[in-house]
Tab-separated table of C-alpha atoms in Angstrom:
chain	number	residue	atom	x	y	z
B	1	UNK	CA	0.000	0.000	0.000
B	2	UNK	CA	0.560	4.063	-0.947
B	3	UNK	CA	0.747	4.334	3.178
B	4	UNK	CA	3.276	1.607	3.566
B	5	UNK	CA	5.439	2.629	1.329
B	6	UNK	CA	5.730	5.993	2.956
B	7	UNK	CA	5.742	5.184	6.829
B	8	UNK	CA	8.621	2.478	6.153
B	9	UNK	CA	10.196	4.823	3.544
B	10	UNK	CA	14.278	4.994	4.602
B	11	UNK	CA	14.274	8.994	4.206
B	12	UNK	CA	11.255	9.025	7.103
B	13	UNK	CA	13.536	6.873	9.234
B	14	UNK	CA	16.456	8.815	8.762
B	15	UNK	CA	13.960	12.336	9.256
B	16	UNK	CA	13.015	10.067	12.723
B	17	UNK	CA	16.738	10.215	13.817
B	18	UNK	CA	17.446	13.514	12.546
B	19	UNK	CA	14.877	15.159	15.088
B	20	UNK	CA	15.299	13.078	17.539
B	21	UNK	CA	18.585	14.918	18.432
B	22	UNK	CA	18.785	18.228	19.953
B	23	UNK	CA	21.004	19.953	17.424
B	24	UNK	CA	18.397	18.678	14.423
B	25	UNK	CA	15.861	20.613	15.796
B	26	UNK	CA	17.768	23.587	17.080
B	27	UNK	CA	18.807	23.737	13.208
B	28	UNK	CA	15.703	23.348	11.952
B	29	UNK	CA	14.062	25.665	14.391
B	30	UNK	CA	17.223	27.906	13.613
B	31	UNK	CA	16.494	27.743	9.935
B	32	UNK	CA	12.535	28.916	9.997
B	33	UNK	CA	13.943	31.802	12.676
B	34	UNK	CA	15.847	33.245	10.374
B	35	UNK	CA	13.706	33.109	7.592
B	36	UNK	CA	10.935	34.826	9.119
B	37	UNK	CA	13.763	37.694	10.251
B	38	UNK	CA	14.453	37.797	6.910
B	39	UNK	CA	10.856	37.864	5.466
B	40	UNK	CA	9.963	40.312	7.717
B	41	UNK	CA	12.448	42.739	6.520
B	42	UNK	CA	11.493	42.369	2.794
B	43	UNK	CA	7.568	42.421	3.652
B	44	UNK	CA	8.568	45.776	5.497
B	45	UNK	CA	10.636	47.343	2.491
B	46	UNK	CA	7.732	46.630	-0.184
B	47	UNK	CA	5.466	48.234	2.403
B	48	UNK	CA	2.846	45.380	3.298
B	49	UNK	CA	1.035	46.200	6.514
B	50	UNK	CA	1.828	45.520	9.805
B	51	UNK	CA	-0.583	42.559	10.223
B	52	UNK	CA	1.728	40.518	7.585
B	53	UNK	CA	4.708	41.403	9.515
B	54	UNK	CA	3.888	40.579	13.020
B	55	UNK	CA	3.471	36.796	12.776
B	56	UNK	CA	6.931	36.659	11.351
B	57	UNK	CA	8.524	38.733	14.468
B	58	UNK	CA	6.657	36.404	16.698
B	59	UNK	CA	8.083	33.720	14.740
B	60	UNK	CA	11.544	35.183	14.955
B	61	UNK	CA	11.205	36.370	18.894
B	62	UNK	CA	9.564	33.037	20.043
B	63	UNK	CA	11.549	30.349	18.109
B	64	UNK	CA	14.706	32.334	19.600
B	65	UNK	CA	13.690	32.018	23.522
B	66	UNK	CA	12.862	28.453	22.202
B	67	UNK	CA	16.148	27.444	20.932
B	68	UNK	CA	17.687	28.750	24.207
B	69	UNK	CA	15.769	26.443	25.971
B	70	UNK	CA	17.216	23.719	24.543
B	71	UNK	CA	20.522	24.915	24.611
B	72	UNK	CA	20.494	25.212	28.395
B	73	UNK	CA	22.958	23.233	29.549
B	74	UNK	CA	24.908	22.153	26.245
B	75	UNK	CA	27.704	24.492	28.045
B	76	UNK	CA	28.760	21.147	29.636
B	77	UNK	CA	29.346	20.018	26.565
B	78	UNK	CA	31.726	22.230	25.217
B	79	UNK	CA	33.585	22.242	28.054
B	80	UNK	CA	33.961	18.571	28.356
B	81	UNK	CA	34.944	18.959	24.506
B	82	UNK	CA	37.695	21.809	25.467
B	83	UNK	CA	39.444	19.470	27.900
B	84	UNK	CA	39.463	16.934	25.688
B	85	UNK	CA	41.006	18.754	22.867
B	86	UNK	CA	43.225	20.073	25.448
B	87	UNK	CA	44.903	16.321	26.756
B	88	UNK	CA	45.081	15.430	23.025
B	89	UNK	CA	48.566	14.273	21.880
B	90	UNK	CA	49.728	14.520	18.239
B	91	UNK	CA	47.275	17.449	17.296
B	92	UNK	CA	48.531	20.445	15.280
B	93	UNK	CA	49.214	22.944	17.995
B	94	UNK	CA	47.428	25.916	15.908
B	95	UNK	CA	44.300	23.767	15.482
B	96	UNK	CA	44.623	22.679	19.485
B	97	UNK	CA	44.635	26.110	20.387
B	98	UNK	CA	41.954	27.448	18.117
B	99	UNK	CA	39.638	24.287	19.494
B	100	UNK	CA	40.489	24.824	22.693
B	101	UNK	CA	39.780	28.461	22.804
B	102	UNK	CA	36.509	28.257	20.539
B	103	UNK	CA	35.207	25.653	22.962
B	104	UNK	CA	36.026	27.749	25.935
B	105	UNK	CA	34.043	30.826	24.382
B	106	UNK	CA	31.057	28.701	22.952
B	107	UNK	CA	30.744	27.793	26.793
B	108	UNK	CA	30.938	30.979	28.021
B	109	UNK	CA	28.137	31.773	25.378
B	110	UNK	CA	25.893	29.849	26.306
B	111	UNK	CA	26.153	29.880	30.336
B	112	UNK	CA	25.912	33.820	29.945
B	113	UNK	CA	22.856	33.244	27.336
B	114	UNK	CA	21.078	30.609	30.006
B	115	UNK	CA	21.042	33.652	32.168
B	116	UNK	CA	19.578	35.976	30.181
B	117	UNK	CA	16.747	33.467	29.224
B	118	UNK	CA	16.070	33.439	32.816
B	119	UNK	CA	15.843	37.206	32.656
B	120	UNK	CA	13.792	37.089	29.612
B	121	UNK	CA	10.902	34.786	30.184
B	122	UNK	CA	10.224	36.169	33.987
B	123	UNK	CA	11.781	33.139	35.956
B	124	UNK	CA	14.943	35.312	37.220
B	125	UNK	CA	14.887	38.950	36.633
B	126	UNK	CA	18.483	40.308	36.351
B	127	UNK	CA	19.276	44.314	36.440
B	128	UNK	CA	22.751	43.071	34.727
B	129	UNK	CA	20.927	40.583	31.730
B	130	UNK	CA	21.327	43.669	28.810
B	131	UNK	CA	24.967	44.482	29.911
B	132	UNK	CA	25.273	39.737	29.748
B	133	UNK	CA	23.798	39.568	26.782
B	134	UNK	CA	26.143	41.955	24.958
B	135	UNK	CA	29.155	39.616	26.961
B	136	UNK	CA	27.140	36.705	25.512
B	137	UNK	CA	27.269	38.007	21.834
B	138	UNK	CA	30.993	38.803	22.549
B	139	UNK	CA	31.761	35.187	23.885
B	140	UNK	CA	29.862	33.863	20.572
B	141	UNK	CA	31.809	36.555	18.364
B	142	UNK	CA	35.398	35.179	19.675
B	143	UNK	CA	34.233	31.572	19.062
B	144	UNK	CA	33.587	32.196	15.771
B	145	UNK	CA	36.603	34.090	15.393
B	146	UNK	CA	38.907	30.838	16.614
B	147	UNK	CA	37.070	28.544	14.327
B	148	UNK	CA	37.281	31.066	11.119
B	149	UNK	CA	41.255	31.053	11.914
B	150	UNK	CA	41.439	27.085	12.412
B	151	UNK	CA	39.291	27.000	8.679
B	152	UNK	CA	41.710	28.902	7.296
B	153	UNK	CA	44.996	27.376	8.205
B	154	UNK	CA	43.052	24.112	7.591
B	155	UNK	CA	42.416	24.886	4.205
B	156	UNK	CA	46.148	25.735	3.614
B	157	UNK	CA	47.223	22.537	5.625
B	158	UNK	CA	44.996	20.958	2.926
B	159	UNK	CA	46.567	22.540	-0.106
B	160	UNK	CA	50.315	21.970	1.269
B	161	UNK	CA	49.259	18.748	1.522
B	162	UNK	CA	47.366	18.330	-2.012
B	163	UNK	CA	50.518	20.091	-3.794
B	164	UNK	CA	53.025	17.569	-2.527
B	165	UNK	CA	50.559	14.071	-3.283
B	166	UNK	CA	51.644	11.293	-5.911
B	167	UNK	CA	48.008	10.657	-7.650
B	168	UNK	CA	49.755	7.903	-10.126
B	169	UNK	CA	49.286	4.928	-7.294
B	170	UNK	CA	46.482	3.892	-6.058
B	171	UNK	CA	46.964	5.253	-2.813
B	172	UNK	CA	47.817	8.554	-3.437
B	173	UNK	CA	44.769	8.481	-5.696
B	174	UNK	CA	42.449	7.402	-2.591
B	175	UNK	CA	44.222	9.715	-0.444
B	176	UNK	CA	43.211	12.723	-2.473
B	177	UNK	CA	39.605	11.822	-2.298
B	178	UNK	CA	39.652	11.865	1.460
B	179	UNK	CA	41.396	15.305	1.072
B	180	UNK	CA	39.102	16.655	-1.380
B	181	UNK	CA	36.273	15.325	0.896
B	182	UNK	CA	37.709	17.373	4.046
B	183	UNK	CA	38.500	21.006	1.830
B	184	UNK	CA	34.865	20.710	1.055
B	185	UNK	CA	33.609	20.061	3.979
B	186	UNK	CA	35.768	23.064	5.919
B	187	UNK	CA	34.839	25.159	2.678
B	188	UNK	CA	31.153	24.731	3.712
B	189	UNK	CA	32.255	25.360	7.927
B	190	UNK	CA	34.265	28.218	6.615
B	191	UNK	CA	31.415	29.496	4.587
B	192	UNK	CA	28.680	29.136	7.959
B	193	UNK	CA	31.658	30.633	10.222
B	194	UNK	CA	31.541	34.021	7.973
B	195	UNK	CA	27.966	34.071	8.154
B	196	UNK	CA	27.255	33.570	11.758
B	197	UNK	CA	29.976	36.156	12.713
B	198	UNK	CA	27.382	38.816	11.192
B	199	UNK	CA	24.922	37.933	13.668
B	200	UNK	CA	26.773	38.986	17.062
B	201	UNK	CA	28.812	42.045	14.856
B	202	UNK	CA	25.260	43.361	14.399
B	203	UNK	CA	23.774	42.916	17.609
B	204	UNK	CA	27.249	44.543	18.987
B	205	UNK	CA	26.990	47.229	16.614
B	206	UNK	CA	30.242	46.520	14.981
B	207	UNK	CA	29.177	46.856	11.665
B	208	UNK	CA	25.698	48.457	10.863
B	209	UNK	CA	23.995	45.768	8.975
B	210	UNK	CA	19.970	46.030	8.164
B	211	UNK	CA	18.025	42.536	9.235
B	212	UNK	CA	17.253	41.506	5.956
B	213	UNK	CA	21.446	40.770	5.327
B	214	UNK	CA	21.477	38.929	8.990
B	215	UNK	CA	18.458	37.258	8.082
B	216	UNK	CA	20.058	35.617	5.045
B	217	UNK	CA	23.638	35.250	6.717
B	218	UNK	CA	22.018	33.227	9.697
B	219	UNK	CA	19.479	31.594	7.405
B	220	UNK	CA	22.439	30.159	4.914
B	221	UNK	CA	24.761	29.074	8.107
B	222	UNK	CA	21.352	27.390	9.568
B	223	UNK	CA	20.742	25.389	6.184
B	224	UNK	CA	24.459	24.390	6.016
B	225	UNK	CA	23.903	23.369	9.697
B	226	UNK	CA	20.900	21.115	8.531
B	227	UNK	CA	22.872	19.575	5.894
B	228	UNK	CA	25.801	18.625	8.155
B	229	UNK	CA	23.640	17.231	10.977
B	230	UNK	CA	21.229	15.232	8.069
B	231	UNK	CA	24.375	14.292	7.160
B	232	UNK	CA	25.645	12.356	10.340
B	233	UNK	CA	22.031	11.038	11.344
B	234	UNK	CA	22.169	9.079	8.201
């Protein structure tokens, strides 16, 4: 049957472990958020009324506190993660550094964000949340900043590496595959790096960018973030 076929389908079992992690609905979440930041800012410049925008900027506000929600807590995570890249042996001491520091921020982030959330929604009202929030968005900023630097050196790494490879055996041949495969895939990071550092530069006021171009910065990085967690659920 039509039904069957669809409820047993592989991509609906593979949909079925993509949400059931945290980060495949933050992304997802992530993506619509941005879209409707974005869509609100072109509804507003072609003049529709205010009744067409305001759904979207509840979409935007509300999907936000949401995806802080479930990010309470992750800063565990990436602190566990920092100490681990930390004890590594053997790992490229640029790359060890830039992990360890991005890690370190991303933490910072998001313990400084959990506050503010508290603020936010009414649980914990904080006279020092606005002045945390702008510490948060700094934290985030200098995250970003690590893992742009560790793309880049990457990439040369990559090309260093590609320049100096015998493709005439067979294993030179498989090894430049596996390169190819990893400049792609921290082309893409590098690519979703650039993007999200527009979103805390804004909200710093570091550069003076409208919402419609951090709408479609943060909605590219979240579809790239999509694709790379689709990717690993499959």
């Amino acid at each position: 049957m039509v039904a069957d076929a669809l409820v047993y389908h592989p991509t609906v079992a593979h949909y079925l472990r993509f949400v059931a992690t945290t980060i495949g609905r933050d992304k997802l979440l992530r993506t619509i958020q941005y879209f409707a930041r974005f869509y609100a800012w072109y509804l507003v410049r072609t003049k529709h009324s205010a009744a067409r925008v305001a759904p979207l900027e509840a979409i935007t506000k509300h999907f936000g506190l949401s995806r802080k929600l479930l990010s309470i807590g992750k800063n565990v995570e990436h602190l566990k993660a920092a100490a681990v890249a930390a004890d590594a042996r053997g790992l490229d001491p640029v790359l060890q550094y830039c992990t360890v520091a991005r890690q370190l921020c991303y933490a910072l982030y998001l313990t400084l964000d959990t506050v503010t959330y508290l603020d936010v929604v009414g649980i914990r009202r904080s006279s020092a949340a606005k002045r945390l929030q702008r510490d948060a968005y700094k934290a985030w900023l200098a995250g970003l900043i690590f893992n742009t630097v560790a793309g880049v050196y990457s990439l040369a790494q990559l090309r260093r590496r590609q320049s100096v490879l015998d493709r005439k055996e067979g294993e030179g041949v498989v090894e430049g595959k596996r390169l190819e495969r990893e400049r792609m895939a921290t082309n893409l990071q590098l690519v979703s790096d650039l993007c999200d550092i527009t979103l805390p530069s804004s909200a710093l006021g570091y550069v003076n960018l409208h919402d419609g171009v951090v709408g479609l910065a943060g909605l590219v990085s979240s579809v790239i973030g999509v694709w790379n967690v689709w990717q690993k659920t499959a």
